[in-house]
XYZ file of C-alpha atoms in Angstrom:
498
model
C 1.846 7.476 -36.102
C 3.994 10.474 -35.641
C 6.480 10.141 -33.053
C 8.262 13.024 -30.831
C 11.188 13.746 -28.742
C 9.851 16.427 -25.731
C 13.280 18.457 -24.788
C 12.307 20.785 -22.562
C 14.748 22.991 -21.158
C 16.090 26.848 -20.788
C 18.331 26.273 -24.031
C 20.350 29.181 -23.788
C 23.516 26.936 -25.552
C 23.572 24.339 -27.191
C 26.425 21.566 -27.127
C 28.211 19.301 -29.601
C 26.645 16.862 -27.094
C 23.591 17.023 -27.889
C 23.834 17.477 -31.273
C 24.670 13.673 -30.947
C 22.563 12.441 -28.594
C 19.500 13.703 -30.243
C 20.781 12.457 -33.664
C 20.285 9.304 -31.988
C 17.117 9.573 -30.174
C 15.257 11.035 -32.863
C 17.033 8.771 -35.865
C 15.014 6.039 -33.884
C 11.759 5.904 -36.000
C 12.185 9.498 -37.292
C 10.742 11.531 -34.229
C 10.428 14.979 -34.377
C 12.009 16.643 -31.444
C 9.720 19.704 -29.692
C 12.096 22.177 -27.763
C 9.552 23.307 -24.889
C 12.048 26.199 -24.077
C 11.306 27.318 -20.467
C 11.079 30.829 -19.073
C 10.601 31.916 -22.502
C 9.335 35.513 -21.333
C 12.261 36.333 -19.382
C 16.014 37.624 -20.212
C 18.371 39.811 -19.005
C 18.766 37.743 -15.703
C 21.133 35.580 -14.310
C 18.665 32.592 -14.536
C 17.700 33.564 -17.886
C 20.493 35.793 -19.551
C 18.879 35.178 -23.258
C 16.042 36.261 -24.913
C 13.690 33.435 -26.488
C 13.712 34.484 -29.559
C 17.526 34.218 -29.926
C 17.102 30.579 -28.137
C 14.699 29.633 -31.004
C 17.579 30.918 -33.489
C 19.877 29.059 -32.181
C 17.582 25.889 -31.753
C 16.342 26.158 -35.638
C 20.011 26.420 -36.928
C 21.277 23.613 -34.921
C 17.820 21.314 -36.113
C 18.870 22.214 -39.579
C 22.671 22.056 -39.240
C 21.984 18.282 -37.640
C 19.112 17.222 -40.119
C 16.719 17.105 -37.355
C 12.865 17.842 -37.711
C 12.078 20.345 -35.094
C 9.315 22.622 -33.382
C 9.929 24.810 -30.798
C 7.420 25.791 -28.288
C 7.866 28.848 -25.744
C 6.887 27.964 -22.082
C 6.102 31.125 -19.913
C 7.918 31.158 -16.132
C 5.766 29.886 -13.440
C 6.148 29.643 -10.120
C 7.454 26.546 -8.357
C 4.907 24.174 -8.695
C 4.965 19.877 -8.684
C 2.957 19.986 -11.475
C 5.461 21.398 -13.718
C 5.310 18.600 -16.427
C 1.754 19.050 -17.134
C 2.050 22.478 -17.487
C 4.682 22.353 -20.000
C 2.408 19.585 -21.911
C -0.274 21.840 -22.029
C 1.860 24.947 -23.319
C 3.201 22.323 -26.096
C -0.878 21.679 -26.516
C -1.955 25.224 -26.750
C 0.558 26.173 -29.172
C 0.752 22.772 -31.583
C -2.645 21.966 -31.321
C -2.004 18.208 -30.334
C -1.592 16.537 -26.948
C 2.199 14.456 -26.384
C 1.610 11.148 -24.849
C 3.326 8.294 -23.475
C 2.502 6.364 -26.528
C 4.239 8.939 -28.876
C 6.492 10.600 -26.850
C 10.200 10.419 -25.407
C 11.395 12.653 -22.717
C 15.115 13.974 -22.935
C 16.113 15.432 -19.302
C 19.117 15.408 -17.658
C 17.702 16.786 -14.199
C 16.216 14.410 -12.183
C 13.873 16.046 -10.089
C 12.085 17.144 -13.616
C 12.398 13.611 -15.101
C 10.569 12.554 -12.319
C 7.516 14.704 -12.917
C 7.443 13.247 -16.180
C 8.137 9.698 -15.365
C 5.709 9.526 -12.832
C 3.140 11.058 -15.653
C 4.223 7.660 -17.956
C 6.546 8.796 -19.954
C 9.541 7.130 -21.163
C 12.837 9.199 -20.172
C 16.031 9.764 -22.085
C 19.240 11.321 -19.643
C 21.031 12.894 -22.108
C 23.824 14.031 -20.288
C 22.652 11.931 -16.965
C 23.342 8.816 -18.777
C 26.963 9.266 -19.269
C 29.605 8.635 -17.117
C 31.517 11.032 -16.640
C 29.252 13.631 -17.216
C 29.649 15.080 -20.452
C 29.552 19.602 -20.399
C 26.245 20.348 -19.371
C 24.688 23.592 -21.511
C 25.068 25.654 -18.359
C 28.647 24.731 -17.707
C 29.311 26.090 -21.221
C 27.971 29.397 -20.434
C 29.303 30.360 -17.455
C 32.307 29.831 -18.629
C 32.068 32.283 -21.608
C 31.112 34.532 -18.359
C 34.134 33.954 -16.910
C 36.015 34.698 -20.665
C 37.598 31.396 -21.214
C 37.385 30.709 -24.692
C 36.921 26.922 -24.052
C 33.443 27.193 -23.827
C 33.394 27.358 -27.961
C 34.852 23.647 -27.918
C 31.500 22.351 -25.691
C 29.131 24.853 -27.854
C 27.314 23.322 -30.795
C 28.333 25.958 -34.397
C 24.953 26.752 -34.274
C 25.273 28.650 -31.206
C 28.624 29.957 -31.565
C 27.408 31.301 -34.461
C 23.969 33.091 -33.098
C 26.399 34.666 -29.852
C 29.049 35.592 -32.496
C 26.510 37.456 -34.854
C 24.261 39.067 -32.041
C 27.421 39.625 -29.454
C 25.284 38.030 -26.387
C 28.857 36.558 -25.437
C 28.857 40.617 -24.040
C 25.323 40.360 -22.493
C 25.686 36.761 -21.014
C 29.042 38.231 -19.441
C 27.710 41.420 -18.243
C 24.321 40.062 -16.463
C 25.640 36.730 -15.176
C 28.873 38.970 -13.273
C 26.659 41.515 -12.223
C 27.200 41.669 -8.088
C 23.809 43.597 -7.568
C 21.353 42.385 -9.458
C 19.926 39.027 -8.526
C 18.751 35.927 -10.598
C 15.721 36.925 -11.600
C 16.673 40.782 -12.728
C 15.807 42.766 -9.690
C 18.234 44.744 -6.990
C 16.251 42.739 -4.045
C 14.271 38.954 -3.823
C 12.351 40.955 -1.362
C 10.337 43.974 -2.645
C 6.413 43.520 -3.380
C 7.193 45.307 -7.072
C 3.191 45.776 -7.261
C 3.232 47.757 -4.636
C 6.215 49.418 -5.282
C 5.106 50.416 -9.263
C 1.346 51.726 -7.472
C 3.227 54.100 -5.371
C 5.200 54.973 -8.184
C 2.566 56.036 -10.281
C 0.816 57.894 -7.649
C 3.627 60.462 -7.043
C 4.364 60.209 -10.976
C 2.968 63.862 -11.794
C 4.632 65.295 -8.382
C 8.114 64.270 -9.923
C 7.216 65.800 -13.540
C 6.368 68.930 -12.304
C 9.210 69.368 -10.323
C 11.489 68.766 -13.372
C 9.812 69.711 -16.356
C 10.806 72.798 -16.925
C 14.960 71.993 -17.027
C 14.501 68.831 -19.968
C 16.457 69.486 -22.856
C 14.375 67.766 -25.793
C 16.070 65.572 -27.653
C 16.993 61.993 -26.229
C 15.412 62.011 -23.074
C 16.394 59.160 -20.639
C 14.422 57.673 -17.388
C 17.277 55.646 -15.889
C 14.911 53.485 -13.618
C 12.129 53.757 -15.267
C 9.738 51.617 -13.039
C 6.551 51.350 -15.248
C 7.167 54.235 -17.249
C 4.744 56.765 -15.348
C 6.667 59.677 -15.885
C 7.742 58.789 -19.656
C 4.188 58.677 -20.176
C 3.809 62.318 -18.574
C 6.854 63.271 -20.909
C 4.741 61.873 -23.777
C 2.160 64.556 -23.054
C 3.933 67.799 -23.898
C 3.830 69.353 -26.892
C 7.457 70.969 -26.875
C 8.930 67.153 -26.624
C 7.020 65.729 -29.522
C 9.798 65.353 -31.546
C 12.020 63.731 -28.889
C 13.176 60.173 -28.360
C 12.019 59.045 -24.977
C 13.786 56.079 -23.500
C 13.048 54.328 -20.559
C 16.200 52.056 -18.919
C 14.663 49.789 -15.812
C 16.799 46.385 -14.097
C 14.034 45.393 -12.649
C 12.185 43.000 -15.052
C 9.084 43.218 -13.493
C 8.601 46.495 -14.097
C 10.504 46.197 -17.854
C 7.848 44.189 -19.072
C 4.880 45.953 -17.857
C 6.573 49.219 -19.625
C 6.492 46.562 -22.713
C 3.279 45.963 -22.049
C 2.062 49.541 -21.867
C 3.614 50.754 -25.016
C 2.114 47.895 -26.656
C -1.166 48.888 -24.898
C -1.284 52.254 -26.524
C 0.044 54.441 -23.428
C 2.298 56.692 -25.915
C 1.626 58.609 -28.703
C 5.348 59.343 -29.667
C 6.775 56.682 -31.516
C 10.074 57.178 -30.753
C 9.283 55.442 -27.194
C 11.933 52.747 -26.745
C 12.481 50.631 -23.632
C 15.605 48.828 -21.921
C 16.086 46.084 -19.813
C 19.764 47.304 -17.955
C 21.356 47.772 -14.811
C 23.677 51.180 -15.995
C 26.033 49.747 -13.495
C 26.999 46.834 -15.451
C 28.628 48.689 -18.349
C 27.767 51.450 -20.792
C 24.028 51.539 -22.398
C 24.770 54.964 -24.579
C 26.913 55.797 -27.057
C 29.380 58.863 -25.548
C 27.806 62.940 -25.616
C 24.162 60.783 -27.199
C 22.168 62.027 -24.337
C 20.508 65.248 -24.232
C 18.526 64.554 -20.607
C 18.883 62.345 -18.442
C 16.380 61.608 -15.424
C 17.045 59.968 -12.220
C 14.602 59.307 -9.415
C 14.379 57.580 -6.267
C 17.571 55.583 -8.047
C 20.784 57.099 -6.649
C 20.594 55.846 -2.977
C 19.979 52.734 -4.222
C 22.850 52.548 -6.504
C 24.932 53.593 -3.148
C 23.222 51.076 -1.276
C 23.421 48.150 -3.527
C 27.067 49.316 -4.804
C 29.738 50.107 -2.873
C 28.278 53.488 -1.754
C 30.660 56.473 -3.168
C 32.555 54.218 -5.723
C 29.686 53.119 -7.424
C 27.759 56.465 -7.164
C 30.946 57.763 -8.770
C 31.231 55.655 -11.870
C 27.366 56.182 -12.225
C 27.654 59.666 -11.770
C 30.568 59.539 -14.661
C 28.942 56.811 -17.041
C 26.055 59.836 -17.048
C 28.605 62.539 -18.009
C 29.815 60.466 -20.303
C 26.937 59.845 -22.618
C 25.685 63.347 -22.027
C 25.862 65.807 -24.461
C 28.221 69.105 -24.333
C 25.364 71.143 -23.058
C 23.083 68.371 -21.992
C 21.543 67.891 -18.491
C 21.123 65.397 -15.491
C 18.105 65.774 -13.327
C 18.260 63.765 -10.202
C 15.675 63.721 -7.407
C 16.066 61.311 -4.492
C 16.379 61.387 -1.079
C 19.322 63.100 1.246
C 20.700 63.018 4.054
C 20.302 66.208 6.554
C 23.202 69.110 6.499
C 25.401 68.154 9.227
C 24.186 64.660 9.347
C 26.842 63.279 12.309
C 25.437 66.014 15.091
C 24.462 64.218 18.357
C 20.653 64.831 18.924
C 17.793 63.412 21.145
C 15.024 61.709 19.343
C 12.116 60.879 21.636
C 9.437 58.599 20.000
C 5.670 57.418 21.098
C 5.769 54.227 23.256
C 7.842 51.846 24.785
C 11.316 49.748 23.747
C 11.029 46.633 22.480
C 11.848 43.787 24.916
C 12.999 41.146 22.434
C 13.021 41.285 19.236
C 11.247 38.382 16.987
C 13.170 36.137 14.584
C 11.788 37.413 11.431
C 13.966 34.631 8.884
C 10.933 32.057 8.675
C 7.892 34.827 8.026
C 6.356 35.400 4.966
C 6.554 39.258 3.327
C 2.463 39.631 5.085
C 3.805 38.394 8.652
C 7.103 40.653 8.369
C 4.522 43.408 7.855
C 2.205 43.031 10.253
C 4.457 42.074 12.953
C 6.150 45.539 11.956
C 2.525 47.202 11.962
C 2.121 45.938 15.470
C 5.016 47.974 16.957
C 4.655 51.347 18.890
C 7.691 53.562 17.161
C 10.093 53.145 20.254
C 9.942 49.395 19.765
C 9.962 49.804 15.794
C 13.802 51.542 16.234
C 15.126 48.349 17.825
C 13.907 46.388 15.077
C 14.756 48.241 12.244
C 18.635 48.781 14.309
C 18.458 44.835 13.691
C 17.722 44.662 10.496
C 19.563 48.142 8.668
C 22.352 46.718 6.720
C 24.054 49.549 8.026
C 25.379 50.554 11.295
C 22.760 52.808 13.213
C 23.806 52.837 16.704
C 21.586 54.992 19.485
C 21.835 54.910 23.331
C 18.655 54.711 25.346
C 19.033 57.629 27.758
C 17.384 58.186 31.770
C 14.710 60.843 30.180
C 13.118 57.842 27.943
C 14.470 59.740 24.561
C 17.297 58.210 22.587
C 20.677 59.820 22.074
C 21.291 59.427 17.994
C 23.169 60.577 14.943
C 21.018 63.201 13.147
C 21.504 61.220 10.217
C 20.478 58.083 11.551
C 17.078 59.513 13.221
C 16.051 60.513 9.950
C 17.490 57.146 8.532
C 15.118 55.571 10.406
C 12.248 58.232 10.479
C 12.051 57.609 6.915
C 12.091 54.226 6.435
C 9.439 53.044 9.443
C 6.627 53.270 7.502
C 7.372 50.761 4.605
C 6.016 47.839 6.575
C 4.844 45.746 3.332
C 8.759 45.823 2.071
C 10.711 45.865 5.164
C 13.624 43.649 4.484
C 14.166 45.280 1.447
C 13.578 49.243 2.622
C 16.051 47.657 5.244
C 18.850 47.215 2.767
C 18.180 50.926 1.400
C 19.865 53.837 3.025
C 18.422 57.039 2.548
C 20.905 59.692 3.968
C 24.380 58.586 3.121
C 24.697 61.602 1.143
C 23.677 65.297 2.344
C 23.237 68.385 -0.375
C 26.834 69.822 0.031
C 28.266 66.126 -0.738
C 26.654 65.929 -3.782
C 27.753 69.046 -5.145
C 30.787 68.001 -4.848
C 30.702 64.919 -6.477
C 29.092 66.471 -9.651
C 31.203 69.331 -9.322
C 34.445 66.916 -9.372
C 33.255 65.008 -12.263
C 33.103 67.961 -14.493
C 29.249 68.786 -13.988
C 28.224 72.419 -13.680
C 25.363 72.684 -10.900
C 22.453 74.538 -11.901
C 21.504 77.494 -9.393
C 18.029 75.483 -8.981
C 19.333 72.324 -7.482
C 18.704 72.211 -3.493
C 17.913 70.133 -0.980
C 13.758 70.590 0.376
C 11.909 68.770 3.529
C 8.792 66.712 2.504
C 6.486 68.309 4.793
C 3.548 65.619 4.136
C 6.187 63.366 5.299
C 6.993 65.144 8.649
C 3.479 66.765 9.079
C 1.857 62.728 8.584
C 4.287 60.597 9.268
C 7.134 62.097 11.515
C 5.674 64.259 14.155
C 2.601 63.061 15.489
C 5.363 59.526 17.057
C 8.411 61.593 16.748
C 10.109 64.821 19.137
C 14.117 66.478 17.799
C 16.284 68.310 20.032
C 19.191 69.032 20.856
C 21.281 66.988 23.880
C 20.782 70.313 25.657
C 16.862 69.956 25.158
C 16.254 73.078 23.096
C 13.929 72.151 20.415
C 14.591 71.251 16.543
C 13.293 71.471 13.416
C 13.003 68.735 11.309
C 15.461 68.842 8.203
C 15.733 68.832 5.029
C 14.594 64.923 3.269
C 15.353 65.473 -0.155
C 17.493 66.919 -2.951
C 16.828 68.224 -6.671
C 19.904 68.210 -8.577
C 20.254 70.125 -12.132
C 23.288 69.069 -13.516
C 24.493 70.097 -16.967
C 27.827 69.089 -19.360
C 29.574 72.371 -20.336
C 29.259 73.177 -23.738
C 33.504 73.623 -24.034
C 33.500 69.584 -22.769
């Protein structure tokens, strides 16, 4: 009877450690040791920082280097669940065509709450790194600290995996997405945005943002720096004069990476130059300098202010674009903007009353947030979303029942009341930290020449469904105003002398 050795895991390094252990546990009777290797559809996040199919490199060098008879078996990411074990025994199943048992099968794991899944299931289990005392370098320990640059992480790591990291440089990636200080552990800004909702309403206003910029791409290498899904690639796709171009799609967010993965496989492009990247632009370079012949940005730069540190990391955004722009290339970025003169003192008056307490929102689910936030008149919805902007919006409740505010901050909140589904993380988005005349001078400073048709616009769907029906402007003196301008189109282009 053949006999195994189940090792599941994330396996992202391997250690001199266990080159020995297993030597051991599998030299007893010959077993044959199956690598179930975990989240084996994710990379590119702090959780998971490499791809599976350099784990599986790694993991069939080592097996060789070490004389061990292995077979390694990818195991999708699931959501928590008790039953964990079984479903990793049926991925081995599904994929080996035979069932491990207690009768055949040992079970190397060094985390308990996992061995006990397993245990309680029958199986036999091996510590590995549990059973020592003191604890030998876990795999993990190893890796963070080639994050951190110490070299001594080459002295835990097994030659095998020195050797995959040296050839394929992920000592670079592993660095760059486990130090990243915005995006979280499993490759998105937020833990809090419903990114199915978020890629639908992308999609819908997906032919609204390619006709706005059509007309000023360059052809050549075209670049969607946050992506999403890859609507507007796909719109790019369409037009004749950019059928010879390279379009590239860059997205953090690995949601919404591997649905564009999915959708090129799917057939959604006819170019085959169609190329897609899992990368927050923040965390380094992704283009070679002056590669770039268009870059497009939307809905992205108030989130790299908001996620950043505001101007500083709008700045070295702003230049990491110039950089890999081409003398004569462009930047076209649409987003929302503040209002010109965004400090002015106004009165906002808004349909119903204030709220008398506000609810503790830390122990709802994303549905209760939302319709707790449905539930609020707009007077009561300012208090709330006051409480939970992560930036300061202060207003004073005045005798006439209107509120005296910042013009920036009534539009701050005019245009973020109506994202009830993704409150918390609309909340830690601001929208007008930057007005038209700001951003001109940004590009302007960085060595960008502004094209005569950037300017900032007012949504008027916005205002005309949205804004006015709850929502009154004036000024403290009472004399009406109009509602301003919500957005900004920005044409920005390298000079050809640069």
């Amino acid at each position: 009877m053949e006999r195994f050795v189940l090792f599941p895991g994330r396996h992202h390094l391997l250690t001199r450690f266990q080159a020995e252990y297993l030597r051991g546990l599998a030299g007893d009777g010959g077993r044959t040791v199956v690598w179930a290797v975990t989240s084996a559809n994710h990379q590119n996040t702090k959780r998971n920082p490499v791809g599976y199919d350099r784990r599986q490199a790694a993991i069939e060098r080592f097996s060789v280097q070490e004389g061990l008879r292995s077979l390694v078996v990818p195991v999708f990411d699931t959501a928590h669940t008790d039953r964990f074990a079984d479903v990793t025994l049926k991925s081995v199943e599904s994929v080996l065509g035979r069932t491990l048992t207690p009768h055949d099968t040992v079970v190397a794991c060094s985390t308990p709450e996992v061995a006990t899944m397993y245990a309680e299931l029958g199986f036999t289990i091996a510590g590995v790194e549990a059973e020592h005392d003191p604890v030998p370098d876990r795999p993990w320990d190893a890796l963070l600290r080639l994050a951190a640059g110490d070299p001594a992480w080459r002295e835990a790591a097994h030659p095998a995996s020195v050797d995959v990291f040296d050839r394929y440089r992920l000592g670079e990636q592993v660095a760059q997405v486990v130090n990243d200080p915005v995006v979280g552990e499993e490759g998105g800004l937020t833990t809090t945005r419903d990114y199915r909702t978020y890629a639908e309403a992308f999609e819908a206003s997906a032919e609204r943002k390619w006709d706005l910029v059509r007309r000023h791409v360059r052809p050549g290498r075209i670049v969607d720096v946050g992506c999403g899904a890859g609507a507007v690639l796909a719109l790019a796709d369409r037009e004749p004069a950019l059928r010879e171009s390279d379009l590239i799609g860059v997205e953090v967010a690995r949601h919404l990476f591997e649905e564009c993965v999915h959708r090129k496989a799917q057939g959604w492009f006819t170019n085959p130059n169609v190329y897609f990247y899992c990368r927050n632009v923040l965390g380094g370079a992704v283009f070679a300098p002056r590669s770039v012949d268009t870059t497009l940005t939307f809905a992205l730069t108030h989130e790299i202010w908001s996620y950043g540190q505001r101007m500083d990391s709008l700045r070295r955004f702003a230049q990491a674009i110039y950089d890999h722009t081409v003398p004569g290339g462009v930047w076209i970025n649409s987003d929302v903007c503040g209002p010109d003169n965004r400090d002015l003192r106004v009165r906002l008056a808004l349909q119903g009353a204030p709220a008398e307490a506000l609810a503790d929102l830390s122990g709802m689910s994303r549905d209760e947030i939302a319709a707790h936030v449905e539930g609020l008149p707009t007077r009561a919805r300012l208090e709330r979303f006051a409480a939970d902007f992560h930036f300061p919006l202060p207003f004073d409740a005045r005798p006439d029942g209107t509120v005296g505010i910042a013009l920036g901050d009534a539009m701050e909140f005019l245009t973020h009341k109506d994202y009830p589904d993704n409150w918390l993380s609309e909340a830690h988005e601001q929208f007008c930290g930057l007005e038209f005349a700001d951003w001109k001078a940004l590009l302007t400073d960085i060595g960008f020449e502004v094209d005569g048709a950037s300017h900032s616009w007012r949504n008027d769907w916005i205002v005309e469904h949205r804004v006015a029906p709850v929502a009154a402007l004036s000024a403290l003196d009472g004399t009406p105003l109009p509602w301003p301008d919500t957005h900004v189109l920005l044409v920005a282009r390298r000079p050809l002398n640069t």
